[in-house]
Coordinates of C-alpha atoms in Angstrom, one line a residue:
Chain H
G1 CA -90.9 38.5 -46.9
W2 CA -91.3 39.0 -50.6
Y3 CA -87.6 38.5 -51.3
F4 CA -87.7 35.0 -49.9
G5 CA -90.7 34.2 -52.0
A6 CA -88.8 35.5 -55.0
A7 CA -85.8 33.5 -54.2
R8 CA -87.8 30.5 -53.6
Q9 CA -89.5 31.0 -56.9
K10 CA -86.3 31.3 -58.6
G11 CA -85.0 28.1 -57.0
K12 CA -88.3 26.4 -57.9
R13 CA -87.9 27.5 -61.4
K14 CA -84.5 26.0 -61.6
T15 CA -85.6 22.7 -60.2
E16 CA -88.6 22.8 -62.5
E17 CA -86.3 23.4 -65.4
L18 CA -84.0 20.7 -64.5
S19 CA -86.8 18.2 -63.8
H20 CA -88.7 19.1 -66.9
G21 CA -85.6 18.8 -69.0
Y22 CA -85.0 15.4 -67.5
T23 CA -88.5 14.3 -68.1
V24 CA -88.5 15.6 -71.7
V25 CA -85.4 13.6 -72.4
S26 CA -86.7 10.5 -70.7
L27 CA -89.9 10.7 -72.6
E28 CA -88.3 11.1 -76.0
K29 CA -87.1 7.5 -76.2
P30 CA -90.5 5.8 -75.7
F31 CA -91.9 8.5 -78.0
V32 CA -89.6 7.5 -80.8
C33 CA -90.1 3.9 -80.1
R34 CA -93.8 4.2 -80.4
K35 CA -93.6 6.1 -83.5
K36 CA -91.6 3.3 -85.1
V37 CA -94.1 0.8 -83.9
S38 CA -97.0 2.7 -85.4
G39 CA -95.1 2.9 -88.7
D40 CA -94.5 -0.9 -88.6
Y41 CA -98.2 -1.5 -88.0
E42 CA -99.1 0.6 -91.0
A43 CA -96.9 -1.4 -93.2
L44 CA -98.4 -4.5 -91.8
N45 CA -101.8 -3.3 -92.5
D46 CA -101.0 -2.7 -96.1
R47 CA -99.4 -6.1 -96.4
L48 CA -102.5 -7.7 -94.9
K49 CA -104.7 -5.9 -97.4
T50 CA -102.7 -7.1 -100.4
L51 CA -102.0 -10.6 -99.2
P52 CA -105.3 -12.4 -100.0
D53 CA -105.2 -11.0 -103.5
Q54 CA -103.4 -14.1 -104.7
L55 CA -103.8 -17.7 -103.8
S56 CA -100.0 -18.2 -103.5
Y57 CA -97.0 -16.0 -103.9
D58 CA -93.5 -16.9 -105.1
I59 CA -91.2 -15.7 -102.5
M60 CA -87.6 -16.0 -101.2
V61 CA -87.9 -17.7 -97.9
P62 CA -85.3 -16.9 -95.3
F63 CA -83.5 -20.0 -94.5
G64 CA -81.6 -19.5 -91.3
P65 CA -79.9 -16.2 -90.7
L66 CA -77.8 -16.1 -93.8
A67 CA -79.7 -17.8 -96.7
F68 CA -82.8 -17.6 -98.7
M69 CA -84.7 -20.2 -100.5
P70 CA -87.2 -19.8 -103.3
G71 CA -90.5 -20.9 -102.1
K72 CA -94.2 -20.2 -102.1
L73 CA -96.5 -18.4 -99.8
V74 CA -99.7 -20.4 -99.5
H75 CA -102.9 -20.1 -97.5
T76 CA -102.6 -16.4 -97.9
N77 CA -105.8 -15.8 -95.9
E78 CA -104.6 -17.6 -92.8
V79 CA -102.7 -15.6 -90.4
T80 CA -101.4 -16.6 -87.0
V81 CA -101.4 -13.6 -84.8
L82 CA -99.4 -13.2 -81.6
L83 CA -101.8 -11.8 -79.0
G84 CA -99.1 -11.4 -76.4
D85 CA -97.7 -13.4 -73.6
N86 CA -97.2 -16.5 -75.8
W87 CA -100.8 -16.7 -77.0
F88 CA -101.5 -17.1 -80.7
T89 CA -104.6 -17.2 -82.7
K90 CA -105.2 -18.3 -86.2
C91 CA -107.5 -16.0 -88.1
S92 CA -108.2 -14.7 -91.5
A93 CA -106.4 -11.8 -93.0
K94 CA -109.3 -9.5 -92.4
Q95 CA -109.6 -10.5 -88.8
A96 CA -105.9 -9.9 -88.5
Q97 CA -106.4 -6.5 -89.9
K98 CA -108.9 -5.8 -87.2
I99 CA -106.4 -6.8 -84.6
V100 CA -103.8 -4.6 -86.2
D101 CA -106.2 -1.7 -86.2
H102 CA -106.8 -2.2 -82.6
R103 CA -103.2 -2.2 -81.8
M104 CA -102.7 0.9 -83.9
K105 CA -105.3 2.7 -81.9
Y106 CA -103.6 1.7 -78.7
V107 CA -100.2 2.8 -79.8
K108 CA -101.5 6.1 -81.1
N109 CA -103.2 6.8 -77.9
E110 CA -100.0 6.3 -76.1
L111 CA -98.2 8.5 -78.6
D112 CA -100.6 11.3 -78.2
G113 CA -100.3 11.2 -74.4
L114 CA -96.5 11.2 -74.6
S115 CA -96.4 14.0 -77.0
K116 CA -98.7 16.0 -74.9
T117 CA -96.6 15.6 -71.8
I118 CA -93.5 16.3 -73.8
K119 CA -95.0 19.5 -75.1
N120 CA -96.1 20.4 -71.6
F121 CA -92.7 19.9 -70.2
E122 CA -91.0 21.7 -73.0
A123 CA -93.3 24.6 -72.6
R124 CA -92.5 24.7 -68.9
V125 CA -88.8 24.5 -69.6
G126 CA -89.1 27.3 -72.0
F127 CA -91.1 29.3 -69.7
A128 CA -88.7 28.8 -66.9
K129 CA -85.9 29.8 -69.1
D130 CA -87.7 32.9 -70.2
L131 CA -88.5 33.7 -66.6
E132 CA -84.9 33.5 -65.8
T133 CA -83.8 35.6 -68.6
I134 CA -86.5 38.2 -68.6
S135 CA -87.5 38.7 -65.0
A136 CA -84.2 38.0 -63.5
V137 CA -83.5 41.6 -63.3
F138 CA -81.9 41.9 -60.1
I139 CA -83.7 44.5 -58.3
V140 CA -81.3 45.9 -55.8
Q141 CA -82.6 48.2 -53.3
V142 CA -80.1 50.7 -52.4
I143 CA -80.7 51.2 -48.8
N144 CA -79.1 54.5 -48.2
G145 CA -81.5 55.7 -45.6
G146 CA -81.3 52.5 -43.8
K147 CA -77.6 52.4 -44.0
Q148 CA -77.3 55.8 -42.6
R149 CA -79.4 55.0 -39.7
M150 CA -77.5 51.8 -39.3
A151 CA -74.6 54.0 -38.5
H152 CA -76.6 55.2 -35.6
K153 CA -77.4 51.8 -34.4
P154 CA -74.5 49.6 -33.8
N155 CA -76.8 46.9 -32.3
S156 CA -78.2 46.2 -35.7
K157 CA -74.8 45.0 -36.9
P158 CA -74.9 41.5 -35.5
K159 CA -78.1 41.0 -37.4
Q160 CA -76.4 41.6 -40.6
D161 CA -73.6 39.2 -39.7
V162 CA -76.1 36.6 -38.8
F163 CA -77.8 37.0 -42.1
F164 CA -74.5 36.8 -43.7
D165 CA -73.5 33.5 -42.1
F166 CA -76.6 31.9 -43.4
K167 CA -75.9 33.2 -46.8
E168 CA -72.5 31.9 -46.7
E169 CA -73.7 28.5 -45.8
D170 CA -76.3 28.7 -48.5
E171 CA -73.6 29.6 -51.0
E172 CA -71.5 26.7 -50.0
N173 CA -74.5 24.4 -50.4
E174 CA -75.2 25.9 -53.7
E175 CA -71.7 25.5 -54.9
E176 CA -71.8 21.9 -54.0
S177 CA -75.1 21.4 -55.6
G178 CA -73.9 23.2 -58.7
D179 CA -71.0 21.0 -58.9
S180 CA -72.8 17.7 -58.5
G181 CA -75.6 17.9 -60.8
S182 CA -79.3 18.3 -61.4
R183 CA -80.6 15.8 -58.9
K184 CA -78.4 17.0 -56.2
C185 CA -79.4 20.5 -57.1
I186 CA -83.0 19.6 -56.2
M187 CA -81.8 18.2 -53.0
T188 CA -79.9 21.2 -51.9
E189 CA -82.8 23.3 -53.2
E190 CA -84.9 21.7 -50.5
E191 CA -82.2 22.5 -48.0
L192 CA -82.1 26.0 -49.3
W193 CA -85.8 26.4 -48.8
A194 CA -85.5 25.1 -45.3
R195 CA -82.8 27.7 -44.7
L196 CA -84.9 30.3 -46.3
D197 CA -87.5 29.5 -43.8
E198 CA -85.1 29.9 -41.0
L199 CA -83.9 33.1 -42.3
E200 CA -87.5 34.3 -42.7
K201 CA -88.2 33.6 -39.1
L202 CA -85.1 35.3 -38.1
E203 CA -86.0 38.3 -40.1
E204 CA -89.4 38.5 -38.6
L205 CA -87.9 38.4 -35.2
Q206 CA -85.5 41.1 -36.1
D207 CA -88.3 43.0 -37.6
E208 CA -90.1 43.1 -34.4
Q209 CA -86.9 44.1 -32.6
D210 CA -86.3 46.8 -34.9
K211 CA -89.8 48.1 -34.8
L212 CA -89.2 48.7 -31.2
S213 CA -86.1 50.6 -31.9
D214 CA -86.5 52.3 -35.1
N215 CA -89.1 51.9 -37.8
G216 CA -87.3 52.9 -40.9
D217 CA -84.3 50.8 -40.3
M218 CA -85.6 47.5 -41.0
N219 CA -86.9 48.2 -44.4
G220 CA -83.6 49.3 -45.7
E221 CA -81.6 46.7 -44.1
D222 CA -83.8 43.9 -44.8
T223 CA -84.3 44.8 -48.4
S224 CA -80.6 45.1 -48.9
S225 CA -79.8 41.9 -47.1
S226 CA -82.7 40.2 -48.7
S227 CA -81.9 41.3 -52.1
S228 CA -78.4 40.2 -51.7
E229 CA -79.7 37.0 -50.3
E230 CA -82.0 36.6 -53.2
E231 CA -79.1 37.0 -55.5
K232 CA -77.1 34.5 -53.7
D233 CA -79.7 32.0 -53.0
A234 CA -81.1 32.0 -56.4
D235 CA -77.9 31.1 -58.1
A236 CA -74.9 29.2 -57.2
A237 CA -73.2 32.2 -55.9
I238 CA -69.6 31.8 -55.3
P239 CA -68.5 31.9 -51.7
V240 CA -65.7 34.2 -52.6
N241 CA -68.2 36.9 -53.3
G242 CA -70.0 36.2 -50.2
L243 CA -66.8 36.4 -48.2
S244 CA -65.9 39.6 -49.9
L245 CA -69.3 40.9 -48.9
K246 CA -68.9 40.0 -45.3
P247 CA -66.4 42.7 -44.5
G248 CA -68.7 45.1 -46.3
W249 CA -71.5 44.1 -44.1
S250 CA -69.8 44.1 -40.9
A251 CA -68.0 47.3 -41.6
L252 CA -71.2 49.1 -41.9
P253 CA -70.0 52.6 -42.5
S254 CA -68.2 51.6 -45.5
S255 CA -71.1 49.5 -46.6
T256 CA -72.8 51.2 -49.4
A257 CA -70.1 51.4 -52.0
P258 CA -68.3 48.1 -51.5
L259 CA -71.6 46.5 -51.0
R260 CA -72.9 47.8 -54.2
Q261 CA -69.7 46.9 -55.9
D262 CA -69.8 43.4 -54.5
R263 CA -73.4 43.1 -55.4
K264 CA -72.6 44.0 -58.8
E265 CA -69.8 41.6 -58.9
E266 CA -72.1 39.0 -57.5
E267 CA -74.6 39.7 -60.1
D268 CA -72.0 39.7 -62.7
F269 CA -70.8 36.4 -61.4
E270 CA -74.3 35.0 -61.4
E271 CA -74.8 36.5 -64.7
E272 CA -71.7 34.8 -66.0
E273 CA -72.9 31.6 -64.6
E274 CA -76.1 32.0 -66.4
A275 CA -74.1 32.9 -69.4
N276 CA -76.1 36.1 -69.9
C277 CA -75.9 39.6 -68.8
L278 CA -78.8 40.4 -66.7
P279 CA -79.8 44.0 -66.3
T280 CA -79.8 45.3 -62.8
I281 CA -82.1 47.9 -61.6
Y282 CA -80.9 50.0 -58.8
F283 CA -83.4 52.0 -56.9
S284 CA -83.5 53.6 -53.7
H285 CA -86.3 54.9 -51.4
T286 CA -85.0 58.3 -51.2
V287 CA -86.7 61.5 -52.3
E288 CA -85.9 63.2 -55.5
P289 CA -83.3 65.8 -55.1
K290 CA -84.5 69.3 -55.4
K291 CA -83.3 71.4 -58.2
V292 CA -81.5 74.3 -56.9
R293 CA -82.0 77.5 -58.6
I294 CA -79.3 79.9 -58.5
N295 CA -80.4 83.3 -58.7
T296 CA -78.5 83.8 -61.8
G297 CA -81.7 83.1 -63.5
K298 CA -80.5 79.8 -64.8
N299 CA -82.1 76.7 -63.7
T300 CA -79.0 74.9 -62.8
T301 CA -79.7 71.4 -61.7
L302 CA -76.9 70.2 -59.8
K303 CA -75.4 67.0 -60.9
F304 CA -75.5 64.3 -58.4
S305 CA -71.9 63.9 -58.4
E306 CA -71.6 67.4 -57.4
R307 CA -73.9 66.8 -54.5
K308 CA -71.9 63.8 -53.6
E309 CA -68.9 65.9 -53.7
Q310 CA -70.5 68.2 -51.3
K311 CA -71.5 65.4 -49.0
E312 CA -68.2 63.8 -49.2
H313 CA -66.6 67.0 -48.4
S314 CA -68.9 67.8 -45.6
K315 CA -68.5 64.4 -44.1
R316 CA -64.8 64.4 -44.3
K317 CA -64.7 67.7 -42.6
K318 CA -67.1 66.5 -40.0
K319 CA -65.0 63.5 -39.5
N320 CA -62.3 65.8 -38.5
G321 CA -64.4 66.7 -35.7
H322 CA -65.5 70.1 -36.9
S323 CA -68.9 71.0 -36.0
N324 CA -70.6 73.3 -38.3
G325 CA -72.7 74.7 -35.6
H326 CA -70.8 77.9 -35.6
A327 CA -72.1 81.1 -36.7
H328 CA -72.7 81.9 -40.3
H329 CA -69.6 83.9 -40.7
E330 CA -67.4 81.0 -40.1
L331 CA -64.2 82.3 -41.4
H332 CA -62.4 79.5 -39.9
K333 CA -64.5 76.5 -40.6
I334 CA -65.3 75.8 -44.1
T335 CA -66.4 72.3 -44.7
T336 CA -68.1 72.4 -48.0
P337 CA -67.8 74.6 -50.9
A338 CA -71.2 75.8 -49.9
D339 CA -69.6 76.9 -46.7
I340 CA -67.3 79.0 -48.7
Y341 CA -70.1 80.7 -50.5
S342 CA -72.0 81.2 -47.4
A343 CA -68.9 82.7 -45.9
V344 CA -68.7 84.8 -49.0
I345 CA -72.1 86.0 -48.5
G346 CA -71.4 86.7 -44.9
L347 CA -68.5 88.6 -46.1
G348 CA -70.5 90.2 -48.7
K349 CA -70.6 93.2 -46.6
F350 CA -66.9 93.4 -46.7
F351 CA -66.8 92.9 -50.4
P352 CA -69.3 95.3 -51.9
S353 CA -67.7 94.6 -55.2
L354 CA -69.3 91.3 -55.3
P355 CA -72.2 90.9 -57.6
D356 CA -75.5 91.1 -56.1
Q357 CA -76.4 87.7 -57.3
L358 CA -73.9 86.1 -55.0
R359 CA -75.2 88.1 -52.1
E360 CA -78.7 87.2 -53.0
N361 CA -77.9 83.6 -52.8
S362 CA -80.2 83.6 -49.9
V363 CA -82.8 82.2 -52.3
C364 CA -80.8 79.1 -52.6
S365 CA -80.0 79.1 -49.0
D366 CA -83.7 79.1 -48.2
T367 CA -84.2 76.0 -50.2
S368 CA -81.3 74.5 -48.5
E369 CA -82.4 75.5 -45.1
S370 CA -85.7 73.9 -45.7
S371 CA -84.6 70.7 -44.2
A372 CA -81.7 68.9 -43.0
A373 CA -83.5 65.9 -44.3
D374 CA -83.4 67.4 -47.7
F375 CA -79.7 67.7 -47.3
E376 CA -79.4 64.2 -46.3
E377 CA -81.6 63.0 -49.0
R378 CA -79.8 64.9 -51.6
R379 CA -76.7 63.3 -50.4
I380 CA -78.3 60.0 -50.5
M381 CA -79.6 60.6 -54.0
G382 CA -76.2 61.6 -55.1
R383 CA -74.7 58.5 -53.7
S384 CA -77.3 56.2 -55.1
F385 CA -77.2 57.6 -58.6
S386 CA -73.6 58.2 -59.0
H387 CA -72.3 55.0 -57.7
D388 CA -71.7 53.8 -61.2
E389 CA -69.7 56.8 -62.0
A390 CA -67.6 57.4 -59.0
M391 CA -66.9 54.4 -56.9
H392 CA -64.1 56.0 -55.2
S393 CA -66.2 58.8 -54.1
D394 CA -68.6 56.2 -52.9
T395 CA -66.1 54.7 -50.7
S396 CA -65.2 58.0 -49.3
D397 CA -68.8 58.6 -48.7
G398 CA -69.0 55.3 -47.0
I399 CA -66.1 56.1 -44.8
T400 CA -67.5 59.4 -43.7
E401 CA -71.0 58.3 -43.6
E402 CA -71.0 57.5 -40.0
D403 CA -70.1 61.0 -39.0
S404 CA -72.4 62.7 -41.3
P405 CA -75.8 62.0 -39.8
T406 CA -74.7 63.3 -36.4
A407 CA -73.1 66.2 -37.9
V408 CA -76.0 67.0 -40.0
L409 CA -78.3 67.0 -37.1
L410 CA -76.2 69.5 -35.5
Q411 CA -76.0 71.6 -38.5
P412 CA -79.4 72.6 -39.6
P413 CA -80.3 75.3 -37.1
S414 CA -77.2 77.3 -37.4
R415 CA -76.2 76.3 -40.8
F416 CA -76.7 78.8 -43.4
E417 CA -76.1 77.4 -46.8
A418 CA -75.5 79.8 -49.4
F419 CA -76.0 77.4 -52.0
S420 CA -77.3 73.9 -51.5
G421 CA -75.3 72.4 -54.3
T422 CA -71.8 72.5 -55.2
V423 CA -70.3 73.7 -58.3
I424 CA -67.3 71.6 -58.8
E425 CA -64.2 73.3 -59.4
K426 CA -61.6 70.9 -60.4
D427 CA -58.6 72.8 -59.3
P428 CA -58.0 73.0 -55.6
M429 CA -58.6 76.3 -54.1
P430 CA -55.5 76.6 -52.0
S431 CA -53.4 76.2 -55.0
A432 CA -54.6 79.6 -56.0
V433 CA -53.8 79.0 -59.5
P434 CA -55.8 81.5 -61.5
H435 CA -58.1 79.3 -63.4
L436 CA -60.8 81.1 -64.9
T437 CA -61.5 78.2 -67.1
I438 CA -64.2 76.2 -65.7
S439 CA -64.0 72.5 -65.5
P440 CA -67.2 71.0 -66.5
P441 CA -69.1 69.8 -63.5
A442 CA -67.5 66.5 -63.9
L443 CA -66.6 64.0 -61.2
P444 CA -64.5 65.6 -58.7
T445 CA -61.4 64.0 -57.5
I446 CA -60.9 63.3 -53.8
L447 CA -57.6 64.9 -54.0
E448 CA -59.1 68.2 -54.6
R449 CA -61.3 68.0 -51.7
K450 CA -58.6 66.8 -49.5
Q451 CA -56.5 69.7 -50.4
E452 CA -59.4 71.9 -49.7
E453 CA -59.7 70.3 -46.4
V454 CA -56.1 70.6 -45.8
A455 CA -56.1 74.2 -46.3
P456 CA -59.4 75.4 -45.1
D457 CA -58.0 77.3 -42.3
V458 CA -55.6 79.0 -44.4
A459 CA -56.9 82.4 -44.5
P460 CA -60.3 81.7 -46.0
P461 CA -61.0 85.2 -46.5
Q462 CA -58.0 85.4 -48.7
Q463 CA -59.2 82.5 -50.7
A464 CA -62.7 83.6 -50.8
P465 CA -62.3 86.3 -53.3
K466 CA -60.3 84.1 -55.5
R467 CA -63.0 81.5 -55.3
V468 CA -65.6 84.0 -55.8
S469 CA -63.8 85.1 -58.9
K470 CA -63.6 81.6 -60.1
F471 CA -67.2 81.0 -59.4
K472 CA -68.1 84.1 -61.1
A473 CA -65.9 83.2 -64.0
A474 CA -67.5 79.9 -64.2
R475 CA -70.9 81.4 -64.3
L476 CA -69.8 83.8 -66.8
Q477 CA -68.4 81.0 -68.9
Q478 CA -71.5 79.0 -68.5
K479 CA -73.5 81.8 -69.7
Chain C
M1 CA -60.9 5.5 -31.8
A2 CA -61.2 7.0 -35.2
E3 CA -60.1 3.7 -36.8
A4 CA -62.7 1.7 -35.0
I5 CA -65.3 4.1 -36.1
Q6 CA -64.0 3.9 -39.6
K7 CA -64.3 0.2 -39.6
K8 CA -67.8 0.4 -38.3
L9 CA -68.6 2.9 -41.0
K10 CA -67.3 0.6 -43.7
V11 CA -69.4 -2.2 -42.5
E12 CA -72.5 -0.1 -42.4
V13 CA -71.8 1.3 -45.8
E14 CA -71.6 -2.2 -47.2
K15 CA -74.8 -3.2 -45.5
Y16 CA -76.4 -0.1 -47.0
A17 CA -75.2 -0.9 -50.4
Q18 CA -76.7 -4.4 -50.1
M19 CA -80.0 -3.0 -49.1
Q20 CA -79.9 -0.7 -52.1
K21 CA -79.3 -3.6 -54.4
E22 CA -82.1 -5.5 -53.0
V23 CA -84.4 -2.5 -53.4
S24 CA -83.4 -2.1 -57.0
K25 CA -84.0 -5.8 -57.7
S26 CA -87.4 -5.7 -56.3
M27 CA -88.1 -2.5 -58.2
S28 CA -87.1 -4.1 -61.5
A29 CA -89.1 -7.2 -60.8
R30 CA -92.1 -5.1 -60.1
Q31 CA -91.6 -3.3 -63.4
K32 CA -91.6 -6.6 -65.2
L33 CA -94.8 -7.5 -63.6
E34 CA -96.2 -4.3 -64.7
T35 CA -95.4 -4.9 -68.3
Q36 CA -96.8 -8.4 -68.1
L37 CA -100.0 -7.0 -66.7
T38 CA -100.5 -4.7 -69.6
E39 CA -99.8 -7.4 -72.1
N40 CA -102.2 -9.8 -70.5
N41 CA -104.8 -7.1 -70.6
I42 CA -104.3 -6.7 -74.3
V43 CA -104.5 -10.5 -74.8
K44 CA -107.7 -10.6 -72.9
E45 CA -109.2 -7.9 -75.0
E46 CA -108.1 -9.7 -78.2
L47 CA -109.5 -13.0 -77.1
D48 CA -112.8 -11.3 -76.4
L49 CA -112.9 -10.0 -79.9
L50 CA -112.3 -13.4 -81.4
D51 CA -115.1 -15.8 -82.1
S52 CA -114.7 -19.5 -81.9
S53 CA -114.0 -20.0 -85.5
N54 CA -110.3 -19.3 -85.2
T55 CA -108.1 -21.6 -83.2
V56 CA -106.0 -20.3 -80.4
Y57 CA -102.5 -21.6 -79.8
K58 CA -100.2 -21.3 -76.9
L59 CA -96.5 -21.2 -77.3
I60 CA -94.9 -23.6 -74.8
G61 CA -91.3 -23.7 -75.5
P62 CA -90.8 -24.4 -79.2
V63 CA -94.2 -25.9 -79.5
L64 CA -97.4 -24.3 -80.5
V65 CA -100.2 -26.0 -78.6
K66 CA -103.7 -25.8 -79.6
Q67 CA -106.0 -24.3 -77.1
D68 CA -109.6 -23.9 -76.7
L69 CA -110.8 -20.3 -76.9
D70 CA -112.6 -20.5 -73.6
E71 CA -109.8 -22.2 -72.0
A72 CA -107.5 -19.6 -73.3
K73 CA -109.7 -16.9 -71.9
A74 CA -109.8 -18.5 -68.5
T75 CA -106.1 -19.0 -68.4
V76 CA -105.4 -15.5 -69.3
A77 CA -107.8 -14.2 -66.7
K78 CA -106.1 -16.4 -64.1
R79 CA -102.8 -15.1 -65.1
L80 CA -103.9 -11.6 -64.8
E81 CA -105.1 -12.2 -61.2
Y82 CA -101.8 -13.8 -60.4
I83 CA -99.9 -10.9 -61.8
N84 CA -101.9 -8.5 -59.8
G85 CA -101.2 -10.4 -56.6
E86 CA -97.5 -10.5 -57.3
I87 CA -97.5 -6.8 -57.8
Q88 CA -99.1 -6.2 -54.5
R89 CA -96.6 -8.4 -52.8
Y90 CA -93.7 -6.7 -54.3
E91 CA -95.1 -3.3 -53.4
T92 CA -95.2 -4.2 -49.7
L93 CA -91.8 -5.7 -50.0
L94 CA -90.5 -2.5 -51.5
K95 CA -92.0 -0.4 -48.7
D96 CA -90.3 -2.4 -46.1
M97 CA -87.1 -2.3 -47.9
E98 CA -87.3 1.5 -48.1
K99 CA -87.9 1.8 -44.4
K100 CA -85.0 -0.4 -43.6
S101 CA -82.7 1.5 -45.9
E102 CA -83.8 4.8 -44.3
Q103 CA -82.9 3.4 -40.9
H104 CA -79.6 2.3 -42.3
R105 CA -79.1 5.7 -43.8
E106 CA -79.6 7.4 -40.4
V107 CA -77.3 5.0 -38.7
L108 CA -74.7 5.7 -41.4
S109 CA -75.0 9.5 -41.0
S110 CA -74.7 9.3 -37.3
L111 CA -71.6 7.1 -37.6
Q112 CA -70.2 9.5 -40.1
Q113 CA -70.7 12.4 -37.7
E114 CA -69.0 10.5 -35.0
F115 CA -66.2 9.7 -37.3
Q116 CA -65.8 13.3 -38.2
K117 CA -65.8 14.3 -34.6
A118 CA -63.2 11.7 -33.9
Q119 CA -61.1 12.9 -36.8
G120 CA -61.5 16.5 -35.7
L121 CA -60.3 15.5 -32.2
A122 CA -57.4 13.7 -33.7
V123 CA -56.5 16.7 -35.8
G124 CA -56.9 18.9 -32.8
K125 CA -54.6 16.7 -30.8
V126 CA -52.0 16.8 -33.5

């Protein structure tokens, strides 16, 4: 899988970095030494040039380690040269110069080689560092579709756990390696790679299994697991995070939000370890949400949070065991605000005073009716995009996720959505407080919805007009 | 049971440490030989550059002994050969030592596992 490759690369990079750093350091010493030596030789060369100029020099001769004696330097052309390994030769100054030049060449060659290798390693180190900082944008695939389907398939759970155990082990290994040092890091890297291999094989096996069962599943799961793996494997992830993730994994329904959260934490952790904030790109496979046009003429694009609200709402309602397979005019079962509006439309006959626009919401309903998949997807989109904003709603989503797909499947044929999105009204309906002020379509609170849920059965027709009025007021205000 | 294993473990660890020392010794000896090799190569080159006009001396202890250029050349060549042979010998030695140490390492690890098991059992019992 690609994610393994990436993780491996990342691990490789790290080892490379470390090894290169080490080699650079180790190469510096001989480099410096050789530089000194070449300097000495240059000075020697100069001395040899000037030495034969005079027949004899008056010098201060070192006498033991502490004293000097005035003396003369004679036979200025005769130089005894150490060839190495206790071999000497007597030669003229010029010959000595030749020898010195020779040695200079040799030393320079070595210097050049050393400097080249140092540069090489430095470049590699820099490159590795850059790679880590630049490309370490943790690409987290939000596997909403996969997750949802996961809810269908309980047999896929153990897979996750299996992955997870490996990850934990890896984390432990990495922690140890991180503690010990660079060399040990390299060792555990190798272990890591071995583990990665195992995991790859496992994955492939599971891939095959899944292909038999469901096609779409694997991609989502694998990518999620792999991406999280990647994160963990690549850096010395802290087992705490991993442990915290485990419940998220095993408790699939509540997976997305806590998972994402944990991932983020993980990433943050990893980022901290790297002493840098790394950008995280979240993306999901899902389809772009449709823009719902309300027949008011405004092109109102529903905010994702709104949609999520709707999802959440619908899910919770479904969780309560309601099936929305009832007829349109469900005066008793209102699961989403959309239901309300559909109810309103149904009741439109009874409330001729309603504006036509509301009644003609069939346009929106058409779009909504187009596909249950759309509905799902919109939900997914909402979830994926708004996770940053509303984690709590995410969790609620997660909780109710399980129920949703089944419920949705039941819904489409009979469902008549007046209005595929939700206009969020902050104040709970049943409270019946006359707000004509519209709350901006901000993040809804779960409380509201719960209250809605609580009192759905309470004379919806009674509420409907109030809601209608609110809605109308909202639109008016928006205008 | 655990104690016996522990003792065994200690013994093995000591042996292993010994092995490691020997390995490092031979490594350093080999490195010495390497440096000598390079040096003698340089000497050979220099001697080749010299002509017979200049005398060659050999430092034996505190004494500089005059040597014939040809003799010197021959001596250096012989020394080079000797050094090469030594290096080969040391290489083979090192390999053997490595193998032995590997074996030792395996033994150690197995013993460690046993020890851990025993410890685990003991803990379980307690």
